[in-house]
XYZ file of C-alpha atoms in Angstrom:
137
model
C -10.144 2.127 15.510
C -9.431 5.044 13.332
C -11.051 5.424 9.322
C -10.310 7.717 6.676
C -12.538 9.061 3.341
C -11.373 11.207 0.698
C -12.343 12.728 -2.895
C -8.955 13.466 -4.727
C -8.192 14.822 -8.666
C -5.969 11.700 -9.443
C -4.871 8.599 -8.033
C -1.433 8.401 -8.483
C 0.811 4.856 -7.291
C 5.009 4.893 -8.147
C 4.442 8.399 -10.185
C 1.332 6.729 -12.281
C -2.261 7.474 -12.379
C -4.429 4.677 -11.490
C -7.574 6.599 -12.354
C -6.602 7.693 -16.398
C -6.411 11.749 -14.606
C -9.930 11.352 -13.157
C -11.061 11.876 -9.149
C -10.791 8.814 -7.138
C -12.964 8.322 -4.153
C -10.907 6.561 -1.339
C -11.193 5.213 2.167
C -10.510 2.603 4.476
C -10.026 1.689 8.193
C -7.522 0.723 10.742
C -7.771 -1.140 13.916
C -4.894 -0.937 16.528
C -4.093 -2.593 19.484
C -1.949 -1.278 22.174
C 0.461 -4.517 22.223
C 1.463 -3.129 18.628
C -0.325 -5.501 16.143
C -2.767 -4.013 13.608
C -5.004 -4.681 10.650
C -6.391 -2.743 8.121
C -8.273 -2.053 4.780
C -8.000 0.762 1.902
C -9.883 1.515 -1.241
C -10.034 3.079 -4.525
C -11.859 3.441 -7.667
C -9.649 3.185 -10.415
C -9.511 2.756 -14.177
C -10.761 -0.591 -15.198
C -9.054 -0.365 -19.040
C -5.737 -0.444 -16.873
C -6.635 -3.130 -14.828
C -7.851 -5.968 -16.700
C -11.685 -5.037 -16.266
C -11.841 -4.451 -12.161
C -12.870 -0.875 -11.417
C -11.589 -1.194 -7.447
C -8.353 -1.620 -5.667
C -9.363 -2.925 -2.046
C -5.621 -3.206 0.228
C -5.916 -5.151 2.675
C -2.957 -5.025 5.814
C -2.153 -6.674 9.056
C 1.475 -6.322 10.990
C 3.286 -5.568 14.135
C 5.169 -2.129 15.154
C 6.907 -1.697 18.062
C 10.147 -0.047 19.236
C 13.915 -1.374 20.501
C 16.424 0.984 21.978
C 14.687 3.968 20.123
C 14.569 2.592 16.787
C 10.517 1.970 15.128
C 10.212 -1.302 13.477
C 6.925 -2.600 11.278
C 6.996 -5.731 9.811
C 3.606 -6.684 7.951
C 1.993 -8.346 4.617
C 0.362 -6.044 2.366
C -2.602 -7.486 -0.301
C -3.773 -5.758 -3.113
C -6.979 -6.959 -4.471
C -8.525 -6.586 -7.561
C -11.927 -7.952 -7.987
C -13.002 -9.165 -11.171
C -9.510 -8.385 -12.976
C -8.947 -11.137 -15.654
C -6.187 -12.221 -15.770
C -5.905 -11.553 -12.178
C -3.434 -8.845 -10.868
C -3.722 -9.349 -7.285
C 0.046 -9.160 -5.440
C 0.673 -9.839 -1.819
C 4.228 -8.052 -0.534
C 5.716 -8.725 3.193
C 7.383 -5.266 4.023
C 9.911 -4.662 7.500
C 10.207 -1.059 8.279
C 12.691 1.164 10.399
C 12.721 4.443 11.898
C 14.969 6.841 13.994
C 13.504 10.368 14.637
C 12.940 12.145 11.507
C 14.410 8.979 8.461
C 12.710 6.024 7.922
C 13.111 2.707 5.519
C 10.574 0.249 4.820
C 11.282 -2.662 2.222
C 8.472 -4.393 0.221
C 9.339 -7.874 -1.309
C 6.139 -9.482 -3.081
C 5.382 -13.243 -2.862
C 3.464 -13.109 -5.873
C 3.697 -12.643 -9.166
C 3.866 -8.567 -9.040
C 0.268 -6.927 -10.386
C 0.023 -9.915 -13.043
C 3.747 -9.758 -14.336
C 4.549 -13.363 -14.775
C 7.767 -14.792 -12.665
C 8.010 -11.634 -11.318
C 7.494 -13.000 -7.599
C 10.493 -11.945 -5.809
C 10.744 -8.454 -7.008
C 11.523 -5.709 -4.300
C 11.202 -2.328 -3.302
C 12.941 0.096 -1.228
C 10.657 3.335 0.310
C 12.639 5.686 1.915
C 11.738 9.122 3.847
C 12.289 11.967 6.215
C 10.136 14.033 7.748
C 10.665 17.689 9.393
C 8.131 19.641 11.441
C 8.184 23.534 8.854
C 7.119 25.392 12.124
C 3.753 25.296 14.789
C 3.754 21.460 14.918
């Protein structure tokens, strides 16, 4: 069980600020097993002109990770919750990720209509990223 808390200048998601430039207050929690499944939760203040009257993202997050031959895998669903948004924005996104030493991939595909966008179930997203240790770990 591991849980994180933060003040930051500006939430940012996909390059835009979820706050309006203003400090965000975030945390969450994680619990892990040791067979490789997990569950978790995240939150945010955020700027409730932008998001049809709720002033809090809450993420919520369950999945698997594991390893095969030397290659990471994570395969989850992701929830993003809204309370009190009108219309409602909420989006739920099932996500498999891969890794070999420094590169990984993870790809998001939402089940839902994405933050409110209607027919937009279906839509997808590709993360992509490498790591490299600058020196001392």
């Amino acid at each position: 069980v591991t849980g994180n808390a933060g003040l930051f200048s500006d939430y940012r998601f996909r390059g835009i600020s979820q706050t309006n430039k203003k400090p965000a207050f975030q945390g969450g929690f994680d619990v892990a097993h040791s067979s490789g499944f997990y569950a978790g939760n995240w939150n945010s203040n955020i700027d409730s002109d932008f998001f049809a009257g709720s002033n809090l993202e809450m993420d919520f997050y369950t999945g698997y990770k594991g390893t095969a031959g030397g290659i990471g895998y994570d395969v989850g669903v992701l929830t993003y919750y809204y309370p009190g948004s009108s219309p409602k924005i909420d989006n739920t996104e099932i996500y498999l990720g891969v890794s070999l030493g420094a590169f990984t991939a993870k790809y998001f595909y939402a089940v839902t209509d994405f933050f409110g966008f209607d027919n937009s179930d279906g839509s997808s997203y590709l993360d992509l990223g490498y790591s490299h240790d600058l020196g001392n770990g």
